[in-house]
Amino acid sequence: MGSATKEREEAAKLPEGDVVRILLEQHARIRDLFGEVKSSQGEQKQEYFDELRALLAVHETAEEMILRPVTEKTAGEAEAEARNDEEAEANKVLARLEKMDVGSSEFDAEFAAFEQSVIDHAEHEEQEEFPAVRAACDEDRLKRMGTRLKAAEKMAPTHPHPSAAGSRAAQWMTGPFASMIDRVKDALTTRSSRST
């Protein structure tokens, strides 16, 4: 089993801007946030969950748009499809969690199972997908992919959208519009919580 520390160490070995470095750093932050959500209560727990939800939504969308086309060519269609299927399922669970009270025992039970599935997914990427992509791409291409990944993240939705998850075409068609709505919703939620 990997850890956030191990992921950060592996990321630090790669050139700045390398797509795999960026994704490993995000995997480490995702692990950190799972721990923060589990060890927090009340408003703090909600804030950590909101950060985790947004990071996962953006991260998975960008992977589907930028990494998966290369994965199909380097690790095979079955590998890319398996990772997209896992992300589509995670998106459904994340959408359910988003509607729950973070203080409830139902949330905690669903969250624990969700954490394990996300960690398993990340480990598949790190052990199967990332090595194939790195072996087939030179440093310049990996950096270009990193730049494109960051650009895709800026346009990606910050909330789960199960109807688009797992489909690159759906992400490209609905992602920017969904992102605009999500970011307005986030801004209004932040503004209203500050005024109360």
Short mmCIF file of N, CA and C in Angstrom, two decimals:
data_model
loop_
_atom_site.label_atom_id
_atom_site.label_comp_id
_atom_site.label_asym_id
_atom_site.label_seq_id
_atom_site.Cartn_x
_atom_site.Cartn_y
_atom_site.Cartn_z
N MET A 1 0.84 -1.19 0.00
CA MET A 1 0.00 0.00 0.00
C MET A 1 0.88 1.24 0.00
N GLY A 2 0.54 2.18 -0.84
CA GLY A 2 1.30 3.41 -0.93
C GLY A 2 0.94 4.35 0.21
N SER A 3 1.60 5.47 0.23
CA SER A 3 1.30 6.50 1.22
C SER A 3 1.54 7.85 0.59
N ALA A 4 1.02 8.88 1.24
CA ALA A 4 1.22 10.24 0.73
C ALA A 4 2.70 10.58 0.70
N THR A 5 3.45 10.13 1.70
CA THR A 5 4.89 10.41 1.75
C THR A 5 5.60 9.74 0.58
N LYS A 6 5.26 8.49 0.31
CA LYS A 6 5.88 7.76 -0.80
C LYS A 6 5.55 8.43 -2.13
N GLU A 7 4.28 8.84 -2.30
CA GLU A 7 3.88 9.50 -3.54
C GLU A 7 4.64 10.82 -3.73
N ARG A 8 4.82 11.56 -2.66
CA ARG A 8 5.58 12.82 -2.76
C ARG A 8 7.04 12.55 -3.10
N GLU A 9 7.61 11.50 -2.52
CA GLU A 9 8.99 11.13 -2.82
C GLU A 9 9.15 10.73 -4.28
N GLU A 10 8.22 9.94 -4.79
CA GLU A 10 8.26 9.52 -6.19
C GLU A 10 8.08 10.72 -7.12
N ALA A 11 7.17 11.61 -6.75
CA ALA A 11 6.93 12.82 -7.56
C ALA A 11 8.19 13.68 -7.62
N ALA A 12 8.88 13.82 -6.50
CA ALA A 12 10.06 14.68 -6.43
C ALA A 12 11.19 14.19 -7.33
N LYS A 13 11.17 12.92 -7.71
CA LYS A 13 12.20 12.36 -8.59
C LYS A 13 11.97 12.75 -10.05
N LEU A 14 10.78 13.24 -10.35
CA LEU A 14 10.41 13.56 -11.73
C LEU A 14 10.58 15.05 -11.99
N PRO A 15 10.77 15.42 -13.27
CA PRO A 15 10.95 16.84 -13.60
C PRO A 15 9.70 17.66 -13.26
N GLU A 16 9.92 18.89 -12.88
CA GLU A 16 8.83 19.83 -12.63
C GLU A 16 7.95 19.92 -13.88
N GLY A 17 6.63 19.88 -13.70
CA GLY A 17 5.71 20.01 -14.83
C GLY A 17 5.37 18.70 -15.52
N ASP A 18 6.07 17.61 -15.19
CA ASP A 18 5.79 16.28 -15.74
C ASP A 18 4.39 15.86 -15.30
N VAL A 19 3.59 15.37 -16.23
CA VAL A 19 2.21 15.02 -15.93
C VAL A 19 2.10 13.99 -14.80
N VAL A 20 3.01 13.02 -14.77
CA VAL A 20 2.94 12.01 -13.71
C VAL A 20 3.32 12.63 -12.37
N ARG A 21 4.27 13.54 -12.36
CA ARG A 21 4.62 14.24 -11.12
C ARG A 21 3.41 14.98 -10.57
N ILE A 22 2.74 15.71 -11.42
CA ILE A 22 1.55 16.46 -11.01
C ILE A 22 0.50 15.52 -10.41
N LEU A 23 0.26 14.41 -11.09
CA LEU A 23 -0.77 13.48 -10.62
C LEU A 23 -0.37 12.80 -9.32
N LEU A 24 0.90 12.45 -9.16
CA LEU A 24 1.36 11.86 -7.90
C LEU A 24 1.22 12.85 -6.75
N GLU A 25 1.55 14.10 -6.99
CA GLU A 25 1.39 15.13 -5.95
C GLU A 25 -0.09 15.27 -5.57
N GLN A 26 -0.97 15.19 -6.56
CA GLN A 26 -2.41 15.26 -6.27
C GLN A 26 -2.87 14.02 -5.50
N HIS A 27 -2.36 12.84 -5.86
CA HIS A 27 -2.70 11.63 -5.12
C HIS A 27 -2.31 11.79 -3.65
N ALA A 28 -1.15 12.36 -3.39
CA ALA A 28 -0.70 12.57 -2.01
C ALA A 28 -1.66 13.51 -1.28
N ARG A 29 -2.08 14.58 -1.94
CA ARG A 29 -3.00 15.53 -1.31
C ARG A 29 -4.36 14.87 -1.07
N ILE A 30 -4.80 14.03 -1.98
CA ILE A 30 -6.07 13.32 -1.80
C ILE A 30 -6.00 12.43 -0.56
N ARG A 31 -4.89 11.70 -0.40
CA ARG A 31 -4.72 10.87 0.81
C ARG A 31 -4.76 11.74 2.07
N ASP A 32 -4.05 12.87 2.03
CA ASP A 32 -4.06 13.78 3.18
C ASP A 32 -5.49 14.21 3.53
N LEU A 33 -6.24 14.58 2.50
CA LEU A 33 -7.61 15.06 2.74
C LEU A 33 -8.53 13.97 3.27
N PHE A 34 -8.36 12.75 2.83
CA PHE A 34 -9.15 11.66 3.41
C PHE A 34 -8.89 11.60 4.92
N GLY A 35 -7.64 11.71 5.32
CA GLY A 35 -7.30 11.70 6.74
C GLY A 35 -7.89 12.88 7.49
N GLU A 36 -7.83 14.05 6.86
CA GLU A 36 -8.38 15.26 7.49
C GLU A 36 -9.89 15.14 7.70
N VAL A 37 -10.59 14.62 6.69
CA VAL A 37 -12.04 14.47 6.82
C VAL A 37 -12.36 13.51 7.97
N LYS A 38 -11.64 12.39 8.02
CA LYS A 38 -11.92 11.39 9.06
C LYS A 38 -11.59 11.89 10.47
N SER A 39 -10.64 12.79 10.60
CA SER A 39 -10.23 13.24 11.94
C SER A 39 -10.87 14.57 12.36
N SER A 40 -11.77 15.10 11.55
CA SER A 40 -12.39 16.39 11.85
C SER A 40 -13.87 16.22 12.17
N GLN A 41 -14.45 17.32 12.65
CA GLN A 41 -15.88 17.33 12.96
C GLN A 41 -16.48 18.65 12.50
N GLY A 42 -17.80 18.65 12.39
CA GLY A 42 -18.54 19.88 12.14
C GLY A 42 -18.14 20.60 10.87
N GLU A 43 -18.03 21.92 11.01
CA GLU A 43 -17.75 22.79 9.87
C GLU A 43 -16.38 22.47 9.25
N GLN A 44 -15.40 22.15 10.09
CA GLN A 44 -14.06 21.82 9.60
C GLN A 44 -14.11 20.57 8.73
N LYS A 45 -14.88 19.58 9.16
CA LYS A 45 -15.03 18.34 8.39
C LYS A 45 -15.67 18.63 7.04
N GLN A 46 -16.69 19.50 7.04
CA GLN A 46 -17.35 19.87 5.78
C GLN A 46 -16.37 20.58 4.86
N GLU A 47 -15.56 21.48 5.40
CA GLU A 47 -14.59 22.20 4.58
C GLU A 47 -13.56 21.25 3.95
N TYR A 48 -13.07 20.30 4.74
CA TYR A 48 -12.11 19.33 4.19
C TYR A 48 -12.78 18.45 3.13
N PHE A 49 -14.03 18.05 3.39
CA PHE A 49 -14.74 17.24 2.40
C PHE A 49 -14.95 18.04 1.12
N ASP A 50 -15.33 19.30 1.24
CA ASP A 50 -15.53 20.14 0.05
C ASP A 50 -14.24 20.27 -0.75
N GLU A 51 -13.11 20.42 -0.07
CA GLU A 51 -11.83 20.50 -0.76
C GLU A 51 -11.51 19.17 -1.46
N LEU A 52 -11.76 18.07 -0.76
CA LEU A 52 -11.53 16.75 -1.36
C LEU A 52 -12.44 16.53 -2.56
N ARG A 53 -13.72 16.86 -2.41
CA ARG A 53 -14.68 16.69 -3.50
C ARG A 53 -14.25 17.47 -4.74
N ALA A 54 -13.86 18.72 -4.55
CA ALA A 54 -13.44 19.55 -5.68
C ALA A 54 -12.17 18.99 -6.32
N LEU A 55 -11.19 18.60 -5.50
CA LEU A 55 -9.94 18.06 -6.04
C LEU A 55 -10.20 16.78 -6.82
N LEU A 56 -11.00 15.88 -6.28
CA LEU A 56 -11.30 14.63 -6.99
C LEU A 56 -12.04 14.90 -8.30
N ALA A 57 -13.01 15.79 -8.28
CA ALA A 57 -13.78 16.09 -9.49
C ALA A 57 -12.87 16.64 -10.59
N VAL A 58 -12.03 17.58 -10.24
CA VAL A 58 -11.12 18.21 -11.20
C VAL A 58 -10.06 17.21 -11.67
N HIS A 59 -9.47 16.50 -10.73
CA HIS A 59 -8.40 15.53 -11.01
C HIS A 59 -8.87 14.44 -11.97
N GLU A 60 -10.01 13.85 -11.67
CA GLU A 60 -10.51 12.74 -12.51
C GLU A 60 -10.91 13.23 -13.90
N THR A 61 -11.53 14.39 -13.97
CA THR A 61 -11.91 14.94 -15.28
C THR A 61 -10.67 15.17 -16.14
N ALA A 62 -9.65 15.79 -15.57
CA ALA A 62 -8.43 16.08 -16.32
C ALA A 62 -7.72 14.79 -16.74
N GLU A 63 -7.70 13.79 -15.87
CA GLU A 63 -7.11 12.51 -16.26
C GLU A 63 -7.83 11.91 -17.46
N GLU A 64 -9.15 11.93 -17.41
CA GLU A 64 -9.93 11.35 -18.51
C GLU A 64 -9.68 12.08 -19.82
N MET A 65 -9.51 13.39 -19.74
CA MET A 65 -9.34 14.20 -20.95
C MET A 65 -7.92 14.15 -21.51
N ILE A 66 -6.92 14.14 -20.64
CA ILE A 66 -5.53 14.29 -21.08
C ILE A 66 -4.73 12.98 -21.00
N LEU A 67 -4.84 12.26 -19.91
CA LEU A 67 -4.02 11.06 -19.71
C LEU A 67 -4.57 9.84 -20.44
N ARG A 68 -5.88 9.62 -20.38
CA ARG A 68 -6.45 8.38 -20.91
C ARG A 68 -6.22 8.16 -22.40
N PRO A 69 -6.26 9.19 -23.26
CA PRO A 69 -5.96 8.92 -24.67
C PRO A 69 -4.56 8.35 -24.86
N VAL A 70 -3.61 8.81 -24.06
CA VAL A 70 -2.23 8.29 -24.14
C VAL A 70 -2.18 6.90 -23.54
N THR A 71 -2.91 6.68 -22.46
CA THR A 71 -2.97 5.36 -21.83
C THR A 71 -3.48 4.31 -22.82
N GLU A 72 -4.50 4.66 -23.58
CA GLU A 72 -5.05 3.72 -24.57
C GLU A 72 -3.96 3.24 -25.52
N LYS A 73 -3.08 4.15 -25.92
CA LYS A 73 -2.02 3.81 -26.89
C LYS A 73 -0.83 3.12 -26.24
N THR A 74 -0.59 3.38 -24.95
CA THR A 74 0.61 2.85 -24.30
C THR A 74 0.35 1.62 -23.44
N ALA A 75 -0.73 1.64 -22.68
CA ALA A 75 -1.04 0.52 -21.78
C ALA A 75 -2.19 -0.33 -22.32
N GLY A 76 -2.87 0.16 -23.34
CA GLY A 76 -3.95 -0.58 -23.95
C GLY A 76 -5.33 -0.06 -23.58
N GLU A 77 -6.25 -0.37 -24.46
CA GLU A 77 -7.62 0.10 -24.28
C GLU A 77 -8.27 -0.45 -23.01
N ALA A 78 -7.96 -1.71 -22.68
CA ALA A 78 -8.55 -2.32 -21.48
C ALA A 78 -8.13 -1.58 -20.22
N GLU A 79 -6.86 -1.18 -20.15
CA GLU A 79 -6.36 -0.42 -18.99
C GLU A 79 -7.07 0.92 -18.88
N ALA A 80 -7.15 1.64 -19.98
CA ALA A 80 -7.82 2.95 -19.97
C ALA A 80 -9.28 2.80 -19.59
N GLU A 81 -9.93 1.80 -20.13
CA GLU A 81 -11.35 1.58 -19.83
C GLU A 81 -11.56 1.22 -18.37
N ALA A 82 -10.68 0.39 -17.82
CA ALA A 82 -10.80 0.01 -16.40
C ALA A 82 -10.69 1.23 -15.50
N ARG A 83 -9.73 2.11 -15.79
CA ARG A 83 -9.57 3.31 -14.96
C ARG A 83 -10.77 4.25 -15.13
N ASN A 84 -11.27 4.41 -16.35
CA ASN A 84 -12.45 5.25 -16.57
C ASN A 84 -13.67 4.69 -15.86
N ASP A 85 -13.84 3.36 -15.89
CA ASP A 85 -14.97 2.74 -15.19
C ASP A 85 -14.90 2.98 -13.69
N GLU A 86 -13.69 2.87 -13.13
CA GLU A 86 -13.52 3.13 -11.69
C GLU A 86 -13.87 4.58 -11.37
N GLU A 87 -13.45 5.48 -12.23
CA GLU A 87 -13.73 6.90 -12.00
C GLU A 87 -15.22 7.20 -12.13
N ALA A 88 -15.89 6.55 -13.07
CA ALA A 88 -17.33 6.76 -13.23
C ALA A 88 -18.07 6.29 -11.97
N GLU A 89 -17.66 5.14 -11.43
CA GLU A 89 -18.29 4.63 -10.21
C GLU A 89 -18.00 5.56 -9.02
N ALA A 90 -16.76 6.01 -8.91
CA ALA A 90 -16.38 6.93 -7.82
C ALA A 90 -17.18 8.22 -7.91
N ASN A 91 -17.43 8.69 -9.11
CA ASN A 91 -18.19 9.91 -9.31
C ASN A 91 -19.61 9.77 -8.76
N LYS A 92 -20.21 8.60 -8.96
CA LYS A 92 -21.57 8.35 -8.43
C LYS A 92 -21.56 8.37 -6.91
N VAL A 93 -20.57 7.72 -6.32
CA VAL A 93 -20.48 7.68 -4.86
C VAL A 93 -20.22 9.08 -4.31
N LEU A 94 -19.33 9.82 -4.95
CA LEU A 94 -19.03 11.18 -4.52
C LEU A 94 -20.28 12.06 -4.58
N ALA A 95 -21.09 11.88 -5.59
CA ALA A 95 -22.35 12.64 -5.70
C ALA A 95 -23.29 12.29 -4.54
N ARG A 96 -23.34 11.02 -4.15
CA ARG A 96 -24.17 10.61 -2.99
C ARG A 96 -23.62 11.23 -1.71
N LEU A 97 -22.30 11.14 -1.53
CA LEU A 97 -21.68 11.70 -0.32
C LEU A 97 -21.92 13.20 -0.20
N GLU A 98 -21.88 13.88 -1.33
CA GLU A 98 -22.06 15.34 -1.33
C GLU A 98 -23.43 15.73 -0.78
N LYS A 99 -24.41 14.86 -0.92
CA LYS A 99 -25.77 15.16 -0.47
C LYS A 99 -26.00 14.77 0.99
N MET A 100 -25.05 14.07 1.60
CA MET A 100 -25.19 13.59 2.98
C MET A 100 -24.69 14.62 3.99
N ASP A 101 -25.17 14.47 5.20
CA ASP A 101 -24.67 15.24 6.33
C ASP A 101 -23.34 14.62 6.74
N VAL A 102 -22.24 15.41 6.70
CA VAL A 102 -20.92 14.87 7.01
C VAL A 102 -20.80 14.40 8.46
N GLY A 103 -21.74 14.80 9.30
CA GLY A 103 -21.73 14.37 10.70
C GLY A 103 -22.46 13.07 10.96
N SER A 104 -23.07 12.50 9.93
CA SER A 104 -23.88 11.29 10.13
C SER A 104 -23.04 10.01 10.07
N SER A 105 -23.54 8.97 10.72
CA SER A 105 -22.84 7.68 10.68
C SER A 105 -22.93 7.07 9.28
N GLU A 106 -23.99 7.40 8.53
CA GLU A 106 -24.12 6.91 7.15
C GLU A 106 -23.01 7.49 6.29
N PHE A 107 -22.74 8.78 6.48
CA PHE A 107 -21.65 9.41 5.73
C PHE A 107 -20.33 8.71 6.05
N ASP A 108 -20.06 8.50 7.33
CA ASP A 108 -18.78 7.89 7.73
C ASP A 108 -18.61 6.50 7.14
N ALA A 109 -19.68 5.70 7.13
CA ALA A 109 -19.59 4.34 6.57
C ALA A 109 -19.35 4.39 5.07
N GLU A 110 -20.11 5.22 4.36
CA GLU A 110 -19.95 5.34 2.90
C GLU A 110 -18.58 5.94 2.57
N PHE A 111 -18.15 6.90 3.37
CA PHE A 111 -16.87 7.57 3.14
C PHE A 111 -15.70 6.59 3.29
N ALA A 112 -15.77 5.71 4.27
CA ALA A 112 -14.69 4.72 4.48
C ALA A 112 -14.56 3.79 3.28
N ALA A 113 -15.68 3.32 2.76
CA ALA A 113 -15.65 2.45 1.58
C ALA A 113 -15.16 3.23 0.36
N PHE A 114 -15.59 4.47 0.25
CA PHE A 114 -15.17 5.33 -0.86
C PHE A 114 -13.66 5.56 -0.82
N GLU A 115 -13.13 5.82 0.36
CA GLU A 115 -11.69 6.04 0.49
C GLU A 115 -10.92 4.83 -0.03
N GLN A 116 -11.34 3.63 0.35
CA GLN A 116 -10.62 2.44 -0.09
C GLN A 116 -10.68 2.29 -1.61
N SER A 117 -11.82 2.56 -2.21
CA SER A 117 -11.92 2.42 -3.67
C SER A 117 -11.06 3.48 -4.38
N VAL A 118 -10.99 4.69 -3.84
CA VAL A 118 -10.16 5.74 -4.45
C VAL A 118 -8.68 5.38 -4.32
N ILE A 119 -8.28 4.87 -3.16
CA ILE A 119 -6.87 4.48 -2.95
C ILE A 119 -6.52 3.32 -3.87
N ASP A 120 -7.41 2.34 -3.99
CA ASP A 120 -7.16 1.21 -4.91
C ASP A 120 -6.99 1.72 -6.35
N HIS A 121 -7.84 2.64 -6.74
CA HIS A 121 -7.79 3.22 -8.08
C HIS A 121 -6.45 3.93 -8.30
N ALA A 122 -6.04 4.75 -7.33
CA ALA A 122 -4.77 5.48 -7.45
C ALA A 122 -3.60 4.51 -7.56
N GLU A 123 -3.65 3.44 -6.81
CA GLU A 123 -2.55 2.46 -6.86
C GLU A 123 -2.50 1.75 -8.21
N HIS A 124 -3.66 1.46 -8.81
CA HIS A 124 -3.67 0.89 -10.17
C HIS A 124 -3.02 1.87 -11.15
N GLU A 125 -3.38 3.14 -11.02
CA GLU A 125 -2.77 4.14 -11.90
C GLU A 125 -1.26 4.17 -11.71
N GLU A 126 -0.83 4.21 -10.46
CA GLU A 126 0.60 4.34 -10.17
C GLU A 126 1.41 3.10 -10.59
N GLN A 127 0.80 1.92 -10.51
CA GLN A 127 1.53 0.69 -10.81
C GLN A 127 1.38 0.22 -12.25
N GLU A 128 0.26 0.57 -12.90
CA GLU A 128 0.00 0.06 -14.24
C GLU A 128 -0.01 1.16 -15.31
N GLU A 129 -0.74 2.21 -15.05
CA GLU A 129 -0.94 3.25 -16.06
C GLU A 129 0.27 4.19 -16.18
N PHE A 130 0.70 4.77 -15.07
CA PHE A 130 1.78 5.75 -15.13
C PHE A 130 3.08 5.18 -15.70
N PRO A 131 3.51 3.97 -15.30
CA PRO A 131 4.75 3.45 -15.89
C PRO A 131 4.67 3.28 -17.41
N ALA A 132 3.52 2.85 -17.92
CA ALA A 132 3.36 2.68 -19.36
C ALA A 132 3.43 4.02 -20.08
N VAL A 133 2.79 5.02 -19.53
CA VAL A 133 2.80 6.36 -20.13
C VAL A 133 4.22 6.92 -20.11
N ARG A 134 4.89 6.80 -18.98
CA ARG A 134 6.26 7.35 -18.87
C ARG A 134 7.23 6.62 -19.81
N ALA A 135 7.05 5.31 -19.96
CA ALA A 135 7.96 4.55 -20.83
C ALA A 135 7.79 4.93 -22.30
N ALA A 136 6.60 5.34 -22.68
CA ALA A 136 6.32 5.61 -24.09
C ALA A 136 6.49 7.07 -24.48
N CYS A 137 6.64 7.96 -23.50
CA CYS A 137 6.69 9.39 -23.80
C CYS A 137 8.02 9.99 -23.34
N ASP A 138 8.56 10.87 -24.16
CA ASP A 138 9.79 11.55 -23.74
C ASP A 138 9.45 12.69 -22.78
N GLU A 139 10.48 13.28 -22.20
CA GLU A 139 10.29 14.30 -21.18
C GLU A 139 9.49 15.49 -21.70
N ASP A 140 9.75 15.92 -22.93
CA ASP A 140 9.01 17.05 -23.48
C ASP A 140 7.52 16.75 -23.59
N ARG A 141 7.20 15.57 -24.06
CA ARG A 141 5.79 15.21 -24.19
C ARG A 141 5.12 15.13 -22.82
N LEU A 142 5.81 14.57 -21.83
CA LEU A 142 5.25 14.47 -20.49
C LEU A 142 5.00 15.87 -19.90
N LYS A 143 5.88 16.81 -20.21
CA LYS A 143 5.68 18.18 -19.73
C LYS A 143 4.54 18.86 -20.48
N ARG A 144 4.44 18.61 -21.78
CA ARG A 144 3.31 19.18 -22.53
C ARG A 144 1.98 18.62 -21.99
N MET A 145 1.99 17.34 -21.68
CA MET A 145 0.78 16.74 -21.09
C MET A 145 0.49 17.38 -19.73
N GLY A 146 1.52 17.68 -18.97
CA GLY A 146 1.33 18.35 -17.68
C GLY A 146 0.70 19.72 -17.85
N THR A 147 1.15 20.45 -18.86
CA THR A 147 0.58 21.78 -19.15
C THR A 147 -0.88 21.65 -19.56
N ARG A 148 -1.17 20.67 -20.42
CA ARG A 148 -2.55 20.46 -20.86
C ARG A 148 -3.44 20.00 -19.70
N LEU A 149 -2.88 19.16 -18.81
CA LEU A 149 -3.63 18.69 -17.64
C LEU A 149 -4.02 19.88 -16.76
N LYS A 150 -3.08 20.76 -16.50
CA LYS A 150 -3.36 21.95 -15.67
C LYS A 150 -4.43 22.83 -16.33
N ALA A 151 -4.36 22.99 -17.65
CA ALA A 151 -5.36 23.78 -18.36
C ALA A 151 -6.74 23.11 -18.27
N ALA A 152 -6.78 21.79 -18.42
CA ALA A 152 -8.05 21.06 -18.31
C ALA A 152 -8.63 21.19 -16.91
N GLU A 153 -7.77 21.19 -15.90
CA GLU A 153 -8.25 21.33 -14.52
C GLU A 153 -8.91 22.68 -14.28
N LYS A 154 -8.43 23.71 -14.95
CA LYS A 154 -9.03 25.05 -14.79
C LYS A 154 -10.43 25.11 -15.38
N MET A 155 -10.72 24.23 -16.34
CA MET A 155 -12.05 24.20 -16.97
C MET A 155 -12.93 23.09 -16.40
N ALA A 156 -12.39 22.26 -15.54
CA ALA A 156 -13.12 21.07 -15.07
C ALA A 156 -14.14 21.42 -14.00
N PRO A 157 -15.22 20.67 -13.95
CA PRO A 157 -16.21 20.85 -12.89
C PRO A 157 -15.60 20.58 -11.51
N THR A 158 -16.14 21.25 -10.48
CA THR A 158 -15.66 21.06 -9.12
C THR A 158 -16.61 20.20 -8.28
N HIS A 159 -17.66 19.73 -8.92
CA HIS A 159 -18.62 18.82 -8.28
C HIS A 159 -18.75 17.59 -9.17
N PRO A 160 -19.16 16.46 -8.59
CA PRO A 160 -19.32 15.26 -9.42
C PRO A 160 -20.48 15.41 -10.40
N HIS A 161 -20.26 14.90 -11.59
CA HIS A 161 -21.29 14.88 -12.64
C HIS A 161 -21.30 13.47 -13.22
N PRO A 162 -22.01 12.54 -12.57
CA PRO A 162 -21.97 11.14 -12.98
C PRO A 162 -22.33 10.89 -14.44
N SER A 163 -23.14 11.74 -15.04
CA SER A 163 -23.53 11.50 -16.43
C SER A 163 -22.35 11.70 -17.39
N ALA A 164 -21.35 12.47 -17.01
CA ALA A 164 -20.19 12.71 -17.87
C ALA A 164 -18.99 11.84 -17.49
N ALA A 165 -18.97 11.35 -16.27
CA ALA A 165 -17.80 10.61 -15.78
C ALA A 165 -17.54 9.36 -16.60
N GLY A 166 -16.27 9.12 -16.87
CA GLY A 166 -15.86 7.92 -17.60
C GLY A 166 -15.90 8.06 -19.10
N SER A 167 -16.38 9.20 -19.61
CA SER A 167 -16.50 9.42 -21.05
C SER A 167 -15.75 10.69 -21.43
N ARG A 168 -14.68 10.53 -22.17
CA ARG A 168 -13.89 11.69 -22.60
C ARG A 168 -14.76 12.64 -23.44
N ALA A 169 -15.57 12.10 -24.33
CA ALA A 169 -16.42 12.94 -25.18
C ALA A 169 -17.40 13.76 -24.33
N ALA A 170 -18.00 13.11 -23.35
CA ALA A 170 -18.94 13.83 -22.47
C ALA A 170 -18.22 14.89 -21.66
N GLN A 171 -17.00 14.59 -21.22
CA GLN A 171 -16.23 15.58 -20.46
C GLN A 171 -15.96 16.81 -21.31
N TRP A 172 -15.57 16.61 -22.56
CA TRP A 172 -15.27 17.73 -23.45
C TRP A 172 -16.53 18.54 -23.77
N MET A 173 -17.67 17.84 -23.92
CA MET A 173 -18.90 18.54 -24.31
C MET A 173 -19.55 19.27 -23.14
N THR A 174 -19.62 18.62 -21.98
CA THR A 174 -20.36 19.21 -20.86
C THR A 174 -19.47 19.84 -19.81
N GLY A 175 -18.20 19.46 -19.78
CA GLY A 175 -17.30 19.92 -18.72
C GLY A 175 -17.22 21.41 -18.54
N PRO A 176 -16.93 22.19 -19.59
CA PRO A 176 -16.81 23.64 -19.40
C PRO A 176 -18.09 24.30 -18.88
N PHE A 177 -19.25 23.87 -19.37
CA PHE A 177 -20.51 24.43 -18.91
C PHE A 177 -20.76 24.04 -17.46
N ALA A 178 -20.56 22.74 -17.14
CA ALA A 178 -20.74 22.28 -15.76
C ALA A 178 -19.78 22.99 -14.82
N SER A 179 -18.56 23.21 -15.29
CA SER A 179 -17.56 23.90 -14.48
C SER A 179 -18.01 25.32 -14.13
N MET A 180 -18.54 26.01 -15.11
CA MET A 180 -18.99 27.37 -14.89
C MET A 180 -20.09 27.40 -13.81
N ILE A 181 -21.03 26.50 -13.91
CA ILE A 181 -22.12 26.42 -12.93
C ILE A 181 -21.56 26.06 -11.55
N ASP A 182 -20.65 25.06 -11.51
CA ASP A 182 -20.07 24.63 -10.24
C ASP A 182 -19.31 25.76 -9.55
N ARG A 183 -18.55 26.49 -10.32
CA ARG A 183 -17.71 27.55 -9.72
C ARG A 183 -18.56 28.71 -9.22
N VAL A 184 -19.67 28.99 -9.89
CA VAL A 184 -20.60 30.01 -9.38
C VAL A 184 -21.24 29.50 -8.08
N LYS A 185 -21.65 28.24 -8.08
CA LYS A 185 -22.24 27.63 -6.88
C LYS A 185 -21.24 27.68 -5.73
N ASP A 186 -19.97 27.34 -6.00
CA ASP A 186 -18.94 27.38 -4.95
C ASP A 186 -18.77 28.79 -4.41
N ALA A 187 -18.75 29.77 -5.30
CA ALA A 187 -18.57 31.15 -4.87
C ALA A 187 -19.74 31.62 -4.00
N LEU A 188 -20.95 31.28 -4.39
CA LEU A 188 -22.13 31.67 -3.61
C LEU A 188 -22.14 30.96 -2.26
N THR A 189 -21.78 29.70 -2.23
CA THR A 189 -21.73 28.94 -0.97
C THR A 189 -20.69 29.54 -0.04
N THR A 190 -19.53 29.87 -0.56
CA THR A 190 -18.47 30.46 0.26
C THR A 190 -18.90 31.82 0.77
N ARG A 191 -19.49 32.62 -0.09
CA ARG A 191 -19.94 33.96 0.30
C ARG A 191 -21.02 33.88 1.38
N SER A 192 -22.00 32.97 1.23
CA SER A 192 -23.09 32.88 2.21
C SER A 192 -22.59 32.31 3.53
N SER A 193 -21.60 31.43 3.53
CA SER A 193 -21.10 30.89 4.80
C SER A 193 -20.27 31.94 5.54
N ARG A 194 -19.66 32.87 4.83
CA ARG A 194 -18.89 33.94 5.47
C ARG A 194 -19.81 34.97 6.12
N SER A 195 -21.01 35.16 5.53
CA SER A 195 -21.91 36.19 6.04
C SER A 195 -22.77 35.69 7.19
N THR A 196 -22.70 34.40 7.49
CA THR A 196 -23.53 33.89 8.62
C THR A 196 -22.76 33.81 9.88
#
